[in-house]
JSON list of C-alpha atoms in Angstrom, two decimals:
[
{"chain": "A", "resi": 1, "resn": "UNK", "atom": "CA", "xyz": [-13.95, 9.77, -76.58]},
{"chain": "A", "resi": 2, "resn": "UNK", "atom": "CA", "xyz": [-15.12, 10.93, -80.21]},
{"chain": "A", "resi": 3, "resn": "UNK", "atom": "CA", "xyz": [-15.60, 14.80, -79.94]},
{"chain": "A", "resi": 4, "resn": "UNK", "atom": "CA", "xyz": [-18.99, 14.46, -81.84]},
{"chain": "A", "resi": 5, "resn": "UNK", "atom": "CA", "xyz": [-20.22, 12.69, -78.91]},
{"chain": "A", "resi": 6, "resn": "UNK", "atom": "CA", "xyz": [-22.18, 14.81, -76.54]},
{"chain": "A", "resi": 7, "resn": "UNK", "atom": "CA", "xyz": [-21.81, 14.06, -72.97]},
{"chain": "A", "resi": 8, "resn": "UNK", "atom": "CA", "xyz": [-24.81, 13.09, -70.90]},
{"chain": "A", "resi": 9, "resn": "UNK", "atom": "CA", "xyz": [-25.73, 15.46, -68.09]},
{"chain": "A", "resi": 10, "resn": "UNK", "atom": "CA", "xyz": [-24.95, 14.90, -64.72]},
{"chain": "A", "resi": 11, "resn": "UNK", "atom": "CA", "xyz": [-28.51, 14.38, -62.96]},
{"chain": "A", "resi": 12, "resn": "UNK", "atom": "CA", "xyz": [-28.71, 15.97, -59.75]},
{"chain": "A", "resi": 13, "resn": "UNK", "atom": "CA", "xyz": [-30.35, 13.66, -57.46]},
{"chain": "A", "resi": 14, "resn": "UNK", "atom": "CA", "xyz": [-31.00, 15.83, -54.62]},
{"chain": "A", "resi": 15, "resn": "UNK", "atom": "CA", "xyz": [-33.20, 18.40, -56.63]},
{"chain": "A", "resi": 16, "resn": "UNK", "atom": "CA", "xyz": [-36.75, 18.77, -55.67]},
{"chain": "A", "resi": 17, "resn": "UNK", "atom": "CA", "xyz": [-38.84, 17.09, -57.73]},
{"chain": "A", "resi": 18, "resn": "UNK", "atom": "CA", "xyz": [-40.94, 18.99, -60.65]},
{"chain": "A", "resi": 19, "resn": "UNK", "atom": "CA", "xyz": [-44.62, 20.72, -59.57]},
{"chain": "A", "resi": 20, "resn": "UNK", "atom": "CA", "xyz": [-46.58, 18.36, -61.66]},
{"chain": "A", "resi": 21, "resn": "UNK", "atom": "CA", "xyz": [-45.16, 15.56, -59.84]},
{"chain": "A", "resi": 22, "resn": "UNK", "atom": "CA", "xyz": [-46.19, 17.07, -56.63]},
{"chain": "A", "resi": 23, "resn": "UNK", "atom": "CA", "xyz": [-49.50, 18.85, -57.49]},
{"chain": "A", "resi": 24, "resn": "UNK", "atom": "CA", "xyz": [-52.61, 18.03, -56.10]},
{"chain": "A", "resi": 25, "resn": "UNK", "atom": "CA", "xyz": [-55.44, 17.04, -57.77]},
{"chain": "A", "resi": 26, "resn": "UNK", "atom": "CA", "xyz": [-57.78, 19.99, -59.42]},
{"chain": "A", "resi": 27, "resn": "UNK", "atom": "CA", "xyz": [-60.89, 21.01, -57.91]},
{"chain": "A", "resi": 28, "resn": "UNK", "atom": "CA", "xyz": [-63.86, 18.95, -59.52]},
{"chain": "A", "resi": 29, "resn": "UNK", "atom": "CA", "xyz": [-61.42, 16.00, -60.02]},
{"chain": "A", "resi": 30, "resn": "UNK", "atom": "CA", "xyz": [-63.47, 12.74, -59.91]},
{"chain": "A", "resi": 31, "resn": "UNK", "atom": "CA", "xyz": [-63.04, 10.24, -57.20]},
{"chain": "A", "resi": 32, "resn": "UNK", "atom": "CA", "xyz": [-62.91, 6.54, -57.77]},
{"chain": "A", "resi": 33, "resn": "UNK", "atom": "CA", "xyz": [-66.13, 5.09, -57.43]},
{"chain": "A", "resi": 34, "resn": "UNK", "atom": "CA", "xyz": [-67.09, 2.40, -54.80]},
{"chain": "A", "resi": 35, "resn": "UNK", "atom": "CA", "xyz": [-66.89, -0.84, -55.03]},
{"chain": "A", "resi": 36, "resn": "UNK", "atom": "CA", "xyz": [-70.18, -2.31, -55.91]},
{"chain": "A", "resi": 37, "resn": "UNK", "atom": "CA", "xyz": [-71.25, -5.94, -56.97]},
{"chain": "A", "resi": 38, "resn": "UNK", "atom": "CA", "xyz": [-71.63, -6.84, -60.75]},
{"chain": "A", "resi": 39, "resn": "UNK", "atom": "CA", "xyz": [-74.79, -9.23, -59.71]},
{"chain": "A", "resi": 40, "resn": "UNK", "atom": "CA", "xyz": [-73.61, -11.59, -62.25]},
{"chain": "A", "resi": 41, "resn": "UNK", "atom": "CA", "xyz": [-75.65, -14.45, -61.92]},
{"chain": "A", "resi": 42, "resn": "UNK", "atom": "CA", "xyz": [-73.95, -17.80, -61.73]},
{"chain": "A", "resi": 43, "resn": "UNK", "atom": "CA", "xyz": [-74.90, -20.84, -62.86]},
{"chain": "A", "resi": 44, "resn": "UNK", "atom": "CA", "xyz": [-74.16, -24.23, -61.24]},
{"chain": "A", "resi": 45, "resn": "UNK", "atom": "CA", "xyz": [-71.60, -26.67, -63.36]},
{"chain": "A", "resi": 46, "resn": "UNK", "atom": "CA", "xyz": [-72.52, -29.86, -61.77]},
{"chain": "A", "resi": 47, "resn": "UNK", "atom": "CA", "xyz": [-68.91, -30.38, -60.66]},
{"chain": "A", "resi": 48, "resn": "UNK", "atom": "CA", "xyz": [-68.76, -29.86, -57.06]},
{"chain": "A", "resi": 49, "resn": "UNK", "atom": "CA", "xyz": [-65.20, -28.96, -56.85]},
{"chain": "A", "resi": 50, "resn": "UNK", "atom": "CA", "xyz": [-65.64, -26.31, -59.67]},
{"chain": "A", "resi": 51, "resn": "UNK", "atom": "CA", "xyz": [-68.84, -24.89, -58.16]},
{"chain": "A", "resi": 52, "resn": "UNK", "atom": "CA", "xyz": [-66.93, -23.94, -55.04]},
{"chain": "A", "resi": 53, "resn": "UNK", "atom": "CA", "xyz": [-64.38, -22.56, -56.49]},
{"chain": "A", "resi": 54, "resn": "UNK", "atom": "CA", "xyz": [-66.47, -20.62, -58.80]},
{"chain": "A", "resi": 55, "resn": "UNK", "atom": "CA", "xyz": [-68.57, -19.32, -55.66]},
{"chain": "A", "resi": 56, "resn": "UNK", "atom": "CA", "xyz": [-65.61, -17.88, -54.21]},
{"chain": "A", "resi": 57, "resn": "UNK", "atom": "CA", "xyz": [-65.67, -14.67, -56.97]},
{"chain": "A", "resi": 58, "resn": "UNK", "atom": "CA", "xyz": [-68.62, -13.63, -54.95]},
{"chain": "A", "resi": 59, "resn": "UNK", "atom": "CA", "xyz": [-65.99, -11.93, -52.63]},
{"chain": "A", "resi": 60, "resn": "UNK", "atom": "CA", "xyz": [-64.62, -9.90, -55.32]},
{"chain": "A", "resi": 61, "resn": "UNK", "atom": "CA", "xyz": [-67.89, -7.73, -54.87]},
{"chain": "A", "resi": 62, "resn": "UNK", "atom": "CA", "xyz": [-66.98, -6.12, -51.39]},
{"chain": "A", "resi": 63, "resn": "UNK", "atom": "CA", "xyz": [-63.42, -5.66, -52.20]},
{"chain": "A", "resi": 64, "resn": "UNK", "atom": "CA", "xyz": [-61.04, -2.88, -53.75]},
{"chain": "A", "resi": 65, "resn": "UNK", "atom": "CA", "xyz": [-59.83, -3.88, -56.92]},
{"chain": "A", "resi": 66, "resn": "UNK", "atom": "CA", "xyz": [-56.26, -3.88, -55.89]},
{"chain": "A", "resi": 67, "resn": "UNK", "atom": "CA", "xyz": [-57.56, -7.30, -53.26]},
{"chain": "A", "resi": 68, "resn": "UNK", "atom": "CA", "xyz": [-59.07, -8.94, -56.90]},
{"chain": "A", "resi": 69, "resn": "UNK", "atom": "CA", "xyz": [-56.42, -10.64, -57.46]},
{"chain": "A", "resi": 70, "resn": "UNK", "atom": "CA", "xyz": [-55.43, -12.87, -54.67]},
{"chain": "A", "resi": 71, "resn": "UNK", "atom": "CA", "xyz": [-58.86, -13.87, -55.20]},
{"chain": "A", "resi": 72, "resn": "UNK", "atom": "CA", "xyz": [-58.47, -14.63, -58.80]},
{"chain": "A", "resi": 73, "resn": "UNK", "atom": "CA", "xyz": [-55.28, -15.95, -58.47]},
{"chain": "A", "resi": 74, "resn": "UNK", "atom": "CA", "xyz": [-56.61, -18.54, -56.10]},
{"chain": "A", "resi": 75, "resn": "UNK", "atom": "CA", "xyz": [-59.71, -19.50, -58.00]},
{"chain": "A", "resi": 76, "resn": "UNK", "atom": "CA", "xyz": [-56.83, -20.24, -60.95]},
{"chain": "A", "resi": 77, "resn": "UNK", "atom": "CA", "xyz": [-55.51, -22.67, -59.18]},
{"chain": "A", "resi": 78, "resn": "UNK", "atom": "CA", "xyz": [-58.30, -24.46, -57.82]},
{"chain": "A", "resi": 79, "resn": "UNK", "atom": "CA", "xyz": [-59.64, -24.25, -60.93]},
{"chain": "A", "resi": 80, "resn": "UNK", "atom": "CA", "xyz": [-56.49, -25.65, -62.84]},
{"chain": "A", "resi": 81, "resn": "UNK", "atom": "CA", "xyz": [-56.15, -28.22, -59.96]},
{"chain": "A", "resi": 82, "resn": "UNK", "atom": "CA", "xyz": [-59.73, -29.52, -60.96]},
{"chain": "A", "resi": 83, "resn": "UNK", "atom": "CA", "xyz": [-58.96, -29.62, -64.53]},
{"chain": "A", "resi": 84, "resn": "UNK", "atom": "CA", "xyz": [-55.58, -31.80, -63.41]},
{"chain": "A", "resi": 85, "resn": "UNK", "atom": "CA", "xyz": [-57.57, -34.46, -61.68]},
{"chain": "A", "resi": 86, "resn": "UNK", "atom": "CA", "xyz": [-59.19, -35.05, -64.56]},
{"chain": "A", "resi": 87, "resn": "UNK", "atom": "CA", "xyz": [-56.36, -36.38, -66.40]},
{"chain": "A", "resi": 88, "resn": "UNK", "atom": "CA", "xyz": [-54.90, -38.75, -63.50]},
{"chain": "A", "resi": 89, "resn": "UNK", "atom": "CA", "xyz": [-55.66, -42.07, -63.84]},
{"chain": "A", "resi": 90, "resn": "UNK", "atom": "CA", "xyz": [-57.66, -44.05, -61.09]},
{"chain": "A", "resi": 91, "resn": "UNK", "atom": "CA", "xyz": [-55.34, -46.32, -59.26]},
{"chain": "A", "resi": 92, "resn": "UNK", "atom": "CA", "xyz": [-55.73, -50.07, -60.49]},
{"chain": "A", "resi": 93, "resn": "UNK", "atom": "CA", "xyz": [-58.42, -52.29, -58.46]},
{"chain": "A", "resi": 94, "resn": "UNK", "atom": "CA", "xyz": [-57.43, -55.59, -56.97]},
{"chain": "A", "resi": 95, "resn": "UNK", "atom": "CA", "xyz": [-57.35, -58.18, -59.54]},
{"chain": "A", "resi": 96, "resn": "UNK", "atom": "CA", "xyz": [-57.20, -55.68, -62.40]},
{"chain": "A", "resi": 97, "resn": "UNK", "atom": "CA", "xyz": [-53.21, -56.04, -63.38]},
{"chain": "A", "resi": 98, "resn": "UNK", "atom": "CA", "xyz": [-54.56, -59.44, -64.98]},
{"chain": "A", "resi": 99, "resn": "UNK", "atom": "CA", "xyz": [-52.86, -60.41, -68.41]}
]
């Protein structure tokens, strides 16, 4: 080893952790406020498949932000899904495969 070369210190694992790590929060510390619903006002697509996914953000109103994003995460999908079906093609009719 090069003698210019510090050595690291050992870390001591099984010290107590710092006070700020620990310390409670001050006196007139705000809270997180509630949940409460944006009243966003939606506005029918015309696509039934889209319009129910669409109405499930509703939920997102009564629940803590940390359960948004199952929610948003699903709609995604459905979403994505819908946009997929688009592009399949129809399977052929009867009498269609004529050349």
């Amino acid at each position: 080893m090069n003698d210019a070369m510090a050595e690291p210190e050992p870390v001591d694992e099984t010290s107590e952790p710092e006070a700020s790590d620990t310390a409670a929060p001050r006196d007139g510390a705000h809270e997180p406020a509630a949940a409460a619903p944006l009243e966003v006002v939606r506005e029918l697509t015309g696509h039934p498949g889209v319009d129910a996914h669409l109405a499930r953000l509703v939920e997102v109103d009564d629940l803590p932000a940390d359960g948004h994003l199952e929610v948003y995460e699903d709609v995604h999908r459905g979403l994505r899904a819908e946009l997929t079906s688009l592009d399949a093609h129809p399977a052929p009719r009867p009498y269609e495969n004529r050349s």
